[in-house]
Tab-separated table of C-alpha atoms in Angstrom:
chain	number	residue	atom	x	y	z
J	1	MET	CA	24.287	24.940	-2.308
J	2	SER	CA	22.353	22.473	-4.426
J	3	ALA	CA	21.447	22.985	-8.063
J	4	ASN	CA	18.214	24.721	-7.113
J	5	GLY	CA	19.734	27.002	-4.518
J	6	LEU	CA	18.575	25.047	-1.499
J	7	SER	CA	20.909	24.998	1.437
J	8	ALA	CA	22.346	21.541	2.125
J	9	ASN	CA	21.374	21.775	5.785
J	10	SER	CA	19.471	18.532	6.077
J	11	THR	CA	20.050	15.038	4.817
J	12	TYR	CA	17.656	12.126	4.667
J	13	THR	CA	17.124	9.007	2.594
J	14	ASN	CA	14.271	7.874	0.382
J	15	PRO	CA	11.783	6.290	0.426
J	16	ILE	CA	10.091	7.841	3.453
J	17	LEU	CA	7.254	5.294	3.236
J	18	PRO	CA	8.992	2.064	2.216
J	19	GLY	CA	7.101	-0.881	0.831
J	20	TRP	CA	3.936	-0.615	-1.221
J	21	HIS	CA	2.791	2.969	-0.568
J	22	SER	CA	1.764	4.401	-3.932
J	23	ASP	CA	0.011	7.591	-5.042
J	24	PRO	CA	0.761	9.745	-1.973
J	25	SER	CA	-1.205	12.859	-1.078
J	26	CYS	CA	0.305	14.856	1.784
J	27	ILE	CA	-0.645	17.872	3.880
J	28	PHE	CA	0.695	19.906	6.806
J	29	VAL	CA	-1.756	20.748	9.604
J	30	PRO	CA	-0.547	23.303	12.185
J	31	GLU	CA	-3.724	22.756	14.244
J	32	GLU	CA	-2.703	19.117	14.799
J	33	ASP	CA	0.491	20.003	16.675
J	34	ASN	CA	2.362	20.876	13.460
J	35	THR	CA	1.954	17.382	12.042
J	36	PHE	CA	2.282	16.146	8.467
J	37	PHE	CA	-0.131	13.533	7.080
J	38	CYS	CA	0.099	11.368	3.963
J	39	ALA	CA	-2.593	9.128	2.433
J	40	VAL	CA	-1.749	6.325	-0.027
J	41	SER	CA	-3.640	3.906	-2.276
J	42	SER	CA	-4.965	0.560	-1.057
J	43	PHE	CA	-6.835	-1.000	-4.043
J	44	LEU	CA	-8.443	-4.246	-2.729
J	45	THR	CA	-6.699	-4.494	0.635
J	46	PHE	CA	-8.632	-3.997	3.852
J	47	PRO	CA	-8.462	-1.899	6.012
J	48	GLY	CA	-8.204	0.628	3.198
J	49	ILE	CA	-6.518	3.980	2.513
J	50	PRO	CA	-3.957	4.174	5.334
J	51	ILE	CA	-2.950	7.626	6.553
J	52	TYR	CA	0.482	8.168	8.108
J	53	ALA	CA	1.579	10.963	10.450
J	54	SER	CA	4.983	12.551	11.095
J	55	ARG	CA	6.415	15.521	12.963
J	56	ASP	CA	9.787	15.495	11.187
J	57	LEU	CA	8.993	14.133	7.685
J	58	ILE	CA	11.270	11.162	8.390
J	59	HIS	CA	9.552	9.014	11.015
J	60	TRP	CA	6.064	8.043	9.886
J	61	LYS	CA	3.441	6.306	11.996
J	62	LEU	CA	0.085	4.855	10.972
J	63	ALA	CA	-2.527	7.381	12.113
J	64	SER	CA	-5.698	5.735	10.834
J	65	ASN	CA	-7.305	3.666	8.116
J	66	VAL	CA	-10.047	5.569	6.326
J	67	VAL	CA	-11.902	2.354	5.428
J	68	SER	CA	-12.131	0.081	8.485
J	69	ARG	CA	-15.755	-1.130	8.252
J	70	PRO	CA	-16.982	-3.466	5.495
J	71	THR	CA	-20.161	-1.409	5.218
J	72	GLN	CA	-18.188	1.641	4.062
J	73	VAL	CA	-17.103	0.063	0.764
J	74	PRO	CA	-18.720	-3.381	0.367
J	75	GLU	CA	-17.535	-3.379	-3.262
J	76	ILE	CA	-14.162	-4.584	-1.996
J	77	ALA	CA	-15.736	-8.017	-1.445
J	78	SER	CA	-14.650	-10.684	-3.909
J	79	SER	CA	-18.180	-11.167	-5.236
J	80	THR	CA	-18.226	-7.662	-6.698
J	81	SER	CA	-14.556	-6.969	-7.534
J	82	GLN	CA	-13.361	-8.945	-10.497
J	83	THR	CA	-9.658	-8.148	-10.967
J	84	GLN	CA	-6.758	-7.418	-8.652
J	85	GLN	CA	-6.547	-3.919	-10.147
J	86	ASP	CA	-10.020	-3.032	-8.886
J	87	GLY	CA	-10.572	-1.085	-5.713
J	88	LEU	CA	-9.681	2.235	-4.133
J	89	TRP	CA	-7.205	4.128	-6.282
J	90	ALA	CA	-5.338	7.348	-5.583
J	91	SER	CA	-6.827	9.758	-3.055
J	92	THR	CA	-6.543	13.431	-2.233
J	93	LEU	CA	-6.198	14.354	1.456
J	94	ARG	CA	-7.029	17.897	2.528
J	95	TYR	CA	-7.852	19.785	5.754
J	96	ARG	CA	-10.120	22.775	6.341
J	97	LYS	CA	-11.500	24.359	9.519
J	98	GLY	CA	-11.137	21.381	11.833
J	99	LYS	CA	-12.179	18.696	9.354
J	100	PHE	CA	-10.198	16.288	7.195
J	101	TYR	CA	-11.476	15.464	3.715
J	102	LEU	CA	-10.426	12.335	1.823
J	103	LEU	CA	-11.520	12.147	-1.805
J	104	SER	CA	-10.982	8.901	-3.714
J	105	SER	CA	-12.369	6.764	-6.528
J	106	TYR	CA	-13.459	3.141	-6.703
J	107	VAL	CA	-12.396	1.561	-9.982
J	108	SER	CA	-13.712	-1.580	-11.697
J	109	MET	CA	-11.587	-2.831	-14.580
J	110	TYR	CA	-13.876	-5.536	-15.966
J	111	PRO	CA	-16.166	-5.561	-17.813
J	112	GLY	CA	-15.278	-2.110	-19.055
J	113	PHE	CA	-13.383	0.633	-17.233
J	114	LYS	CA	-15.731	2.157	-14.652
J	115	PHE	CA	-15.202	4.492	-11.715
J	116	LYS	CA	-17.162	6.247	-8.993
J	117	GLY	CA	-16.118	8.943	-6.565
J	118	LEU	CA	-16.151	8.753	-2.765
J	119	LEU	CA	-15.812	11.499	-0.170
J	120	PHE	CA	-14.924	10.639	3.447
J	121	THR	CA	-14.617	13.126	6.314
J	122	SER	CA	-13.238	13.023	9.857
J	123	THR	CA	-12.541	15.379	12.749
J	124	LYS	CA	-10.309	12.838	14.553
J	125	ILE	CA	-7.465	11.840	12.265
J	126	PHE	CA	-5.999	9.290	14.705
J	127	SER	CA	-9.192	7.235	14.907
J	128	ASP	CA	-10.290	4.615	12.370
J	129	GLU	CA	-13.852	4.766	13.653
J	130	ALA	CA	-14.102	8.553	13.222
J	131	TRP	CA	-13.988	8.363	9.429
J	132	SER	CA	-17.466	8.744	7.983
J	133	ASP	CA	-19.284	6.486	5.598
J	134	PRO	CA	-18.536	7.812	2.118
J	135	ILE	CA	-20.682	10.068	0.000
J	136	TRP	CA	-20.742	8.368	-3.418
J	137	PHE	CA	-20.904	10.537	-6.518
J	138	ASN	CA	-20.427	10.253	-10.252
J	139	VAL	CA	-16.985	11.272	-11.423
J	140	GLY	CA	-15.780	11.690	-14.977
J	141	ASP	CA	-12.329	10.210	-14.468
J	142	ILE	CA	-10.001	8.507	-11.992
J	143	ASP	CA	-8.084	10.171	-9.151
J	144	PRO	CA	-10.442	13.041	-8.265
J	145	ASP	CA	-9.104	16.157	-6.607
J	146	LEU	CA	-11.132	18.991	-5.169
J	147	PHE	CA	-11.048	20.169	-8.788
J	148	TRP	CA	-11.106	17.986	-11.940
J	149	GLY	CA	-9.103	17.973	-15.207
J	150	ASP	CA	-9.435	15.739	-18.314
J	151	LEU	CA	-8.342	12.070	-17.920
J	152	PRO	CA	-5.894	13.051	-15.205
J	153	GLU	CA	-3.624	11.034	-12.956
J	154	GLY	CA	-3.229	12.563	-9.537
J	155	PRO	CA	-4.250	16.152	-10.357
J	156	HIS	CA	-3.818	18.832	-7.715
J	157	ILE	CA	-4.534	22.546	-7.760
J	158	TYR	CA	-2.644	25.081	-5.624
J	159	ARG	CA	-3.397	28.785	-5.249
J	160	LYS	CA	-0.258	30.922	-4.890
J	161	ASP	CA	0.697	34.516	-5.705
J	162	GLY	CA	-2.498	35.192	-7.635
J	163	TYR	CA	-2.225	32.054	-9.789
J	164	TYR	CA	-3.975	28.694	-9.812
J	165	TYR	CA	-1.339	26.036	-10.460
J	166	LEU	CA	-2.578	22.728	-11.892
J	167	SER	CA	-0.076	19.903	-11.466
J	168	ILE	CA	-0.697	16.518	-13.036
J	169	ALA	CA	1.066	13.206	-13.673
J	170	GLU	CA	1.421	11.981	-17.248
J	171	ARG	CA	2.406	9.001	-19.409
J	172	GLY	CA	1.266	6.279	-17.018
J	173	THR	CA	3.083	4.924	-13.982
J	174	GLU	CA	5.833	3.109	-15.870
J	175	LEU	CA	9.269	4.290	-16.998
J	176	GLY	CA	7.882	7.351	-18.790
J	177	HIS	CA	6.156	8.677	-15.676
J	178	ARG	CA	6.475	12.446	-15.250
J	179	GLN	CA	4.902	15.450	-13.555
J	180	SER	CA	3.876	18.579	-15.442
J	181	ILE	CA	2.332	21.892	-14.399
J	182	ALA	CA	0.271	24.763	-15.804
J	183	ARG	CA	-1.170	27.931	-14.304
J	184	ALA	CA	-3.950	30.458	-14.788
J	185	ARG	CA	-5.226	33.633	-13.166
J	186	ASN	CA	-8.731	32.119	-12.965
J	187	ILE	CA	-9.674	28.642	-11.779
J	188	THR	CA	-11.499	27.993	-15.057
J	189	GLY	CA	-8.502	28.980	-17.184
J	190	PRO	CA	-7.135	29.466	-19.721
J	191	TYR	CA	-4.080	27.599	-18.408
J	192	GLU	CA	-0.536	28.246	-19.582
J	193	GLY	CA	1.748	25.244	-19.623
J	194	TYR	CA	5.242	25.592	-18.163
J	195	ARG	CA	7.865	25.618	-20.907
J	196	GLY	CA	10.215	23.694	-18.645
J	197	ASN	CA	7.864	20.692	-18.268
J	198	PRO	CA	8.192	18.085	-16.973
J	199	ILE	CA	8.954	19.536	-13.560
J	200	LEU	CA	9.728	16.068	-12.151
J	201	THR	CA	10.838	12.825	-13.813
J	202	ASN	CA	13.625	10.262	-13.829
J	203	ALA	CA	12.693	8.985	-17.281
J	204	ASN	CA	15.589	8.286	-19.657
J	205	THR	CA	18.116	8.281	-16.831
J	206	THR	CA	20.151	5.566	-15.125
J	207	GLU	CA	18.857	6.518	-11.684
J	208	TYR	CA	17.960	3.760	-9.216
J	209	PHE	CA	14.623	5.479	-8.488
J	210	GLN	CA	12.379	5.241	-11.535
J	211	THR	CA	8.691	5.802	-12.457
J	212	VAL	CA	8.773	9.037	-10.438
J	213	GLY	CA	5.519	10.994	-10.542
J	214	HIS	CA	2.051	11.409	-9.052
J	215	ALA	CA	3.375	14.265	-6.938
J	216	ASP	CA	1.722	16.454	-4.319
J	217	LEU	CA	3.200	19.681	-2.909
J	218	PHE	CA	2.830	21.078	0.614
J	219	GLN	CA	4.463	23.542	3.029
J	220	ASP	CA	5.938	23.194	6.509
J	221	ALA	CA	5.638	25.565	9.472
J	222	SER	CA	8.504	27.694	8.152
J	223	GLY	CA	6.828	28.176	4.791
J	224	ASN	CA	9.240	25.888	2.953
J	225	TRP	CA	7.757	23.787	0.160
J	226	TRP	CA	8.129	20.019	-0.096
J	227	GLY	CA	6.866	17.383	-2.466
J	228	SER	CA	5.914	13.734	-2.211
J	229	ALA	CA	5.667	11.311	-5.131
J	230	LEU	CA	5.648	7.632	-5.959
J	231	ALA	CA	8.745	5.836	-7.246
J	232	THR	CA	10.129	2.333	-7.692
J	233	ARG	CA	13.602	1.198	-6.677
J	234	SER	CA	14.052	-0.653	-9.954
J	235	GLY	CA	16.654	1.142	-12.018
J	236	PRO	CA	15.942	1.640	-15.739
J	237	ALA	CA	15.685	-2.137	-16.255
J	238	TRP	CA	12.377	-1.970	-14.349
J	239	LYS	CA	12.175	-5.728	-13.907
J	240	VAL	CA	12.710	-6.409	-10.212
J	241	TYR	CA	11.182	-4.172	-7.544
J	242	PRO	CA	9.470	-6.413	-4.984
J	243	MET	CA	8.226	-3.589	-2.783
J	244	GLY	CA	6.326	-1.968	-5.628
J	245	ARG	CA	5.651	1.746	-5.751
J	246	GLU	CA	6.851	3.624	-2.680
J	247	THR	CA	6.558	7.189	-1.370
J	248	VAL	CA	9.528	9.551	-1.741
J	249	LEU	CA	10.142	13.081	-0.456
J	250	PHE	CA	11.940	15.993	-2.120
J	251	PRO	CA	12.407	19.730	-1.428
J	252	VAL	CA	10.792	22.349	-3.662
J	253	ALA	CA	11.949	25.924	-4.326
J	254	TRP	CA	8.964	28.111	-5.174
J	255	LYS	CA	9.739	31.822	-5.377
J	256	GLU	CA	7.000	34.426	-5.530
J	257	GLY	CA	5.366	34.616	-8.939
J	258	GLU	CA	7.618	31.918	-10.408
J	259	TRP	CA	7.195	28.267	-11.297
J	260	PRO	CA	8.105	25.673	-8.658
J	261	VAL	CA	11.466	23.944	-8.992
J	262	LEU	CA	11.430	20.334	-7.782
J	263	GLU	CA	14.634	18.585	-6.729
J	264	PRO	CA	15.216	15.338	-8.665
J	265	VAL	CA	14.475	12.234	-6.618
J	266	ARG	CA	17.537	10.402	-5.356
J	267	GLY	CA	18.235	7.938	-2.565
J	268	GLU	CA	20.054	10.538	-0.469
J	269	MET	CA	18.521	13.997	-0.422
J	270	SER	CA	19.485	17.396	0.995
J	271	GLY	CA	17.337	20.482	1.192
J	272	TRP	CA	15.397	22.521	3.689
J	273	ALA	CA	16.021	22.019	7.373
J	274	LEU	CA	13.894	19.139	8.568
J	275	PRO	CA	11.136	20.245	10.969
J	276	HIS	CA	11.357	18.886	14.496
J	277	PRO	CA	14.340	16.631	13.698
J	278	HIS	CA	14.043	13.099	15.062
J	279	ASN	CA	10.685	13.796	16.717
J	280	LYS	CA	8.724	10.554	17.096
J	281	GLU	CA	6.068	11.857	19.492
J	282	ILE	CA	3.082	10.841	17.389
J	283	PRO	CA	-0.181	9.981	19.203
J	284	GLY	CA	-2.245	6.871	18.569
J	285	ASP	CA	-1.493	3.155	18.680
J	286	GLY	CA	-0.432	2.690	15.060
J	287	ALA	CA	2.914	1.185	14.091
J	288	TYR	CA	5.804	3.121	12.585
J	289	VAL	CA	6.070	2.276	8.924
J	290	ASP	CA	9.547	0.738	9.116
J	291	ALA	CA	9.194	-0.959	12.524
J	292	ALA	CA	9.766	-4.676	13.005
J	293	ASP	CA	6.990	-6.931	14.325
J	294	SER	CA	7.075	-9.405	17.211
J	295	ILE	CA	3.489	-10.393	17.911
J	296	ASP	CA	2.104	-13.180	20.095
J	297	PHE	CA	-1.579	-12.089	20.238
J	298	PRO	CA	-2.132	-11.880	24.022
J	299	PRO	CA	-5.654	-12.060	25.465
J	300	ARG	CA	-7.847	-8.979	24.934
J	301	SER	CA	-5.574	-7.724	22.144
J	302	THR	CA	-6.576	-7.099	18.535
J	303	ILE	CA	-5.049	-7.701	15.128
J	304	PRO	CA	-2.460	-4.929	14.541
J	305	ARG	CA	-3.917	-2.089	12.512
J	306	HIS	CA	-1.123	-2.168	9.930
J	307	PHE	CA	-1.943	-5.777	9.007
J	308	VAL	CA	-4.155	-5.990	5.928
J	309	PHE	CA	-6.483	-8.504	4.332
J	310	TRP	CA	-6.975	-9.159	0.642
J	311	ARG	CA	-10.559	-8.066	-0.018
J	312	LEU	CA	-12.987	-8.142	2.887
J	313	PRO	CA	-12.269	-10.958	5.374
J	314	LYS	CA	-14.904	-13.621	5.895
J	315	VAL	CA	-16.731	-13.078	9.177
J	316	GLY	CA	-15.273	-15.321	11.884
J	317	SER	CA	-12.123	-16.212	9.963
J	318	PHE	CA	-9.782	-14.702	12.564
J	319	THR	CA	-9.986	-14.947	16.355
J	320	VAL	CA	-7.356	-13.353	18.567
J	321	SER	CA	-6.330	-15.427	21.600
J	322	PRO	CA	-9.265	-17.891	21.727
J	323	PRO	CA	-9.937	-19.281	25.235
J	324	GLU	CA	-8.749	-22.772	24.326
J	325	ARG	CA	-5.469	-21.439	22.860
J	326	PRO	CA	-4.394	-18.090	24.366
J	327	PHE	CA	-1.551	-16.148	22.806
J	328	SER	CA	-2.457	-17.267	19.309
J	329	LEU	CA	-4.414	-16.235	16.249
J	330	ARG	CA	-6.973	-18.818	15.150
J	331	LEU	CA	-7.637	-19.044	11.414
J	332	LEU	CA	-10.630	-20.845	9.946
J	333	PRO	CA	-10.260	-22.249	6.415
J	334	SER	CA	-11.944	-20.407	3.565
J	335	ARG	CA	-13.532	-22.119	0.589
J	336	HIS	CA	-11.508	-19.847	-1.706
J	337	ASN	CA	-7.741	-20.208	-2.103
J	338	LEU	CA	-5.296	-17.441	-2.967
J	339	THR	CA	-5.878	-17.800	-6.701
J	340	GLY	CA	-8.884	-17.935	-8.922
J	341	SER	CA	-12.433	-17.750	-7.625
J	342	THR	CA	-13.723	-14.266	-7.006
J	343	GLY	CA	-16.991	-15.296	-5.446
J	344	VAL	CA	-19.586	-18.030	-5.525
J	345	ALA	CA	-23.183	-17.521	-6.614
J	346	GLY	CA	-25.447	-17.078	-3.615
J	347	GLU	CA	-22.690	-16.025	-1.205
J	348	THR	CA	-23.222	-12.851	0.770
J	349	VAL	CA	-20.505	-10.292	1.380
J	350	GLU	CA	-20.142	-11.697	4.900
J	351	GLU	CA	-19.672	-15.275	3.618
J	352	THR	CA	-17.127	-14.701	0.901
J	353	GLY	CA	-13.465	-13.967	1.495
J	354	ILE	CA	-9.976	-15.472	1.650
J	355	THR	CA	-8.345	-16.430	4.942
J	356	LEU	CA	-5.238	-14.382	4.236
J	357	ILE	CA	-3.633	-11.822	6.541
J	358	THR	CA	-0.587	-9.841	5.429
J	359	ARG	CA	1.667	-6.898	6.077
J	360	ARG	CA	3.584	-4.721	3.644
J	361	GLN	CA	7.216	-5.600	2.952
J	362	SER	CA	9.149	-2.529	4.082
J	363	HIS	CA	12.762	-3.786	4.012
J	364	THR	CA	15.012	-5.246	1.340
J	365	TYR	CA	16.481	-7.676	3.875
J	366	PHE	CA	14.176	-9.363	6.367
J	367	THR	CA	13.329	-12.615	8.091
J	368	TYR	CA	9.691	-13.451	8.688
J	369	SER	CA	8.534	-16.527	10.568
J	370	VAL	CA	5.285	-17.804	12.030
J	371	ASP	CA	4.698	-20.736	14.366
J	372	VAL	CA	1.683	-22.823	13.344
J	373	SER	CA	-0.349	-25.643	14.877
J	374	PHE	CA	-2.375	-27.449	12.236
J	375	ALA	CA	-4.766	-30.391	12.528
J	376	PRO	CA	-6.268	-30.976	9.053
J	377	THR	CA	-9.252	-33.259	8.565
J	378	GLU	CA	-10.116	-32.926	4.871
J	379	GLU	CA	-8.159	-33.294	1.654
J	380	GLY	CA	-6.763	-30.017	0.394
J	381	GLU	CA	-6.717	-28.192	3.737
J	382	GLU	CA	-3.616	-26.039	3.868
J	383	VAL	CA	-1.806	-23.553	6.062
J	384	GLY	CA	1.158	-21.584	4.803
J	385	VAL	CA	3.026	-18.385	4.110
J	386	THR	CA	3.120	-16.429	0.880
J	387	VAL	CA	5.068	-13.697	-0.857
J	388	PHE	CA	1.966	-12.039	-2.233
J	389	LEU	CA	1.840	-9.483	-5.018
J	390	THR	CA	-1.679	-10.121	-6.291
J	391	GLN	CA	-4.140	-12.996	-6.434
J	392	TYR	CA	-2.496	-14.027	-9.659
J	393	GLN	CA	1.152	-13.512	-8.712
J	394	HIS	CA	2.436	-15.080	-5.493
J	395	ILE	CA	4.965	-17.565	-4.067
J	396	ASP	CA	3.634	-20.067	-1.531
J	397	LEU	CA	5.041	-22.507	0.993
J	398	GLY	CA	2.418	-24.574	2.743
J	399	VAL	CA	1.606	-27.681	4.741
J	400	VAL	CA	-1.262	-29.345	2.870
J	401	PHE	CA	-3.314	-32.516	3.481
J	402	LEU	CA	-2.937	-34.698	0.363
J	403	PRO	CA	-3.084	-38.440	-0.504
J	404	SER	CA	0.193	-40.311	-0.153
J	405	PRO	CA	1.239	-42.939	-2.748
J	406	SER	CA	-0.754	-45.458	-0.684
J	407	GLY	CA	-3.829	-43.243	-0.894
J	408	LYS	CA	-3.837	-42.268	2.766
J	409	LEU	CA	-4.300	-38.563	3.512
J	410	THR	CA	-0.951	-37.320	4.772
J	411	PRO	CA	0.525	-33.873	5.488
J	412	HIS	CA	2.791	-32.682	2.684
J	413	ILE	CA	5.088	-29.710	2.208
J	414	ARG	CA	4.242	-27.887	-1.008
J	415	PHE	CA	6.174	-25.094	-2.709
J	416	ARG	CA	4.601	-23.476	-5.737
J	417	THR	CA	4.358	-20.212	-7.590
J	418	THR	CA	1.412	-18.667	-9.358
J	419	LEU	CA	2.056	-16.337	-12.274
J	420	LEU	CA	-0.989	-15.462	-14.356
J	421	ASP	CA	-2.178	-12.512	-16.368
J	422	ASP	CA	-4.784	-10.673	-14.330
J	423	LEU	CA	-7.606	-10.243	-16.827
J	424	ASN	CA	-7.560	-13.504	-18.813
J	425	GLN	CA	-5.827	-15.646	-16.167
J	426	SER	CA	-3.398	-17.076	-18.721
J	427	LYS	CA	0.332	-17.531	-18.245
J	428	PRO	CA	2.432	-14.692	-19.672
J	429	GLN	CA	4.740	-15.526	-22.545
J	430	ASN	CA	8.518	-15.917	-22.235
J	431	VAL	CA	8.379	-16.362	-18.461
J	432	ILE	CA	9.817	-19.483	-16.823
J	433	GLU	CA	7.747	-20.487	-13.823
J	434	PRO	CA	9.456	-22.650	-11.160
J	435	GLU	CA	8.048	-26.136	-10.911
J	436	THR	CA	5.812	-27.090	-8.012
J	437	ILE	CA	7.560	-29.234	-5.385
J	438	THR	CA	5.466	-31.482	-3.133
J	439	THR	CA	6.896	-33.914	-0.585
J	440	ILE	CA	5.580	-35.765	2.466
J	441	LEU	CA	6.207	-33.896	5.704
J	442	PRO	CA	9.059	-35.807	7.381
J	443	CYS	CA	7.590	-35.508	10.866
J	444	PHE	CA	3.933	-35.317	11.658
J	445	SER	CA	1.243	-36.363	14.090
J	446	LYS	CA	-2.445	-35.600	14.499
J	447	GLU	CA	-1.522	-31.986	15.273
J	448	ILE	CA	1.325	-30.614	13.181
J	449	LYS	CA	3.590	-28.038	14.825
J	450	ALA	CA	5.898	-26.171	12.495
J	451	THR	CA	7.643	-22.875	11.876
J	452	LEU	CA	7.246	-21.405	8.402
J	453	GLN	CA	9.855	-18.866	7.360
J	454	ILE	CA	10.524	-16.399	4.559
J	455	LYS	CA	13.875	-14.663	4.118
J	456	ALA	CA	14.570	-11.873	1.649
J	457	ALA	CA	17.876	-10.558	0.341
J	458	ASN	CA	17.786	-7.926	-2.393
J	459	ASP	CA	15.552	-9.373	-5.098
J	460	SER	CA	15.401	-13.011	-3.998
J	461	TYR	CA	13.420	-14.980	-1.419
J	462	SER	CA	14.063	-18.247	0.383
J	463	LEU	CA	11.212	-20.174	2.018
J	464	CYS	CA	11.734	-22.835	4.695
J	465	VAL	CA	9.639	-25.062	6.956
J	466	PHE	CA	10.810	-26.433	10.294
J	467	CYS	CA	8.560	-29.136	11.726
J	468	PHE	CA	8.765	-30.383	15.287
J	469	THR	CA	8.204	-33.619	17.133
J	470	THR	CA	9.311	-34.561	20.636
J	471	GLY	CA	12.954	-33.599	20.838
J	472	ILE	CA	13.440	-33.508	17.071
J	473	SER	CA	13.379	-30.699	14.514
J	474	ARG	CA	13.806	-31.132	10.814
J	475	LEU	CA	13.918	-28.905	7.750
């Protein structure tokens, strides 16, 4: 038996949604073939607000993206969003009488801290297109639930045994993150705080999983309670955690009339029996969250739904399998690079955008490579790969058209990092930034053919370029 009296009859490992999957809100829907669903934050990425589905709480597959049309939330465009912290913050996902409800907030950090609420609905959870345009409304604070508290983070209300339980995250999403709870007989209060608060935290411990909080509680078909939360695999040093805030799962013991008891978050967990163990029969064409990719963009295919853009993509920037080059993805250059400009005066939402396509890092160890064909014509044109955290923090390896010492435009290899403060775009103090390295590409012709590669091992990355000529390959 575990400390909370749960039978050690199931074992699984956290996180259940690896890679950047913060602020989870999860539900169980018996009417959808006893399936669990979790929604997570997306900020300025597009498509936005991914929802994942699982039958066994272990294998999670992308069910749909709530925001898949630029017209739903045009504010994501770079001309109206000013900082990388803007965008769609934490959501609440709920289900009632055949309809799914997704409540979120759009936040603008500058100038001033502003937020508006959005309500999306759908009757077909496995379809991007089925999600409605949002109903916009004024909201007093961030992270709206179906009920509101005062300056809350991730509030949720549950009705159980004649009580309304209000659970809320506190102390920010850093090392002091924690979850507390209160209850009342009436929805309007007065609320009694639990003397044992916080009910969930790894603050002031040496645990590998830190910043635990922003929790949501839900039941399975057997009536057992579970909880999801965000966490970082950073340890108490909280300095290196390249996959950001991830979603973790823990069992909850909630006896009649008593306060819920949440198991502390660890890497290996035991608790209630897992429902439908090892069941991966999830409908839809979404990818499983931890699956590897091998994509060659055949004719009549589309960009995978788990790939994301930073802000809204410029119209026409990406073409799958163009007639003149089947089994490829054609990228057109954007006037904006990965850093800096957030829009040009006079540009429409359709004109602005960065030609950047990404996927979440979901493994500590991985090898990513892309084959490119590149025929630059103007100075500064570049194609490359990036380890991208935000517009102001990224590591890039690119092939760029620059003047040689003789003044002739020549393809170069360029490695550089960008590390700026988000709001004032200044370099943070006491941080050593690697120097930029630029060298002439050792093999090139009118059309450059190369493989760009990123490898990750624990908390470090290595970036390589392999360029090809007839019978020769060089690093």
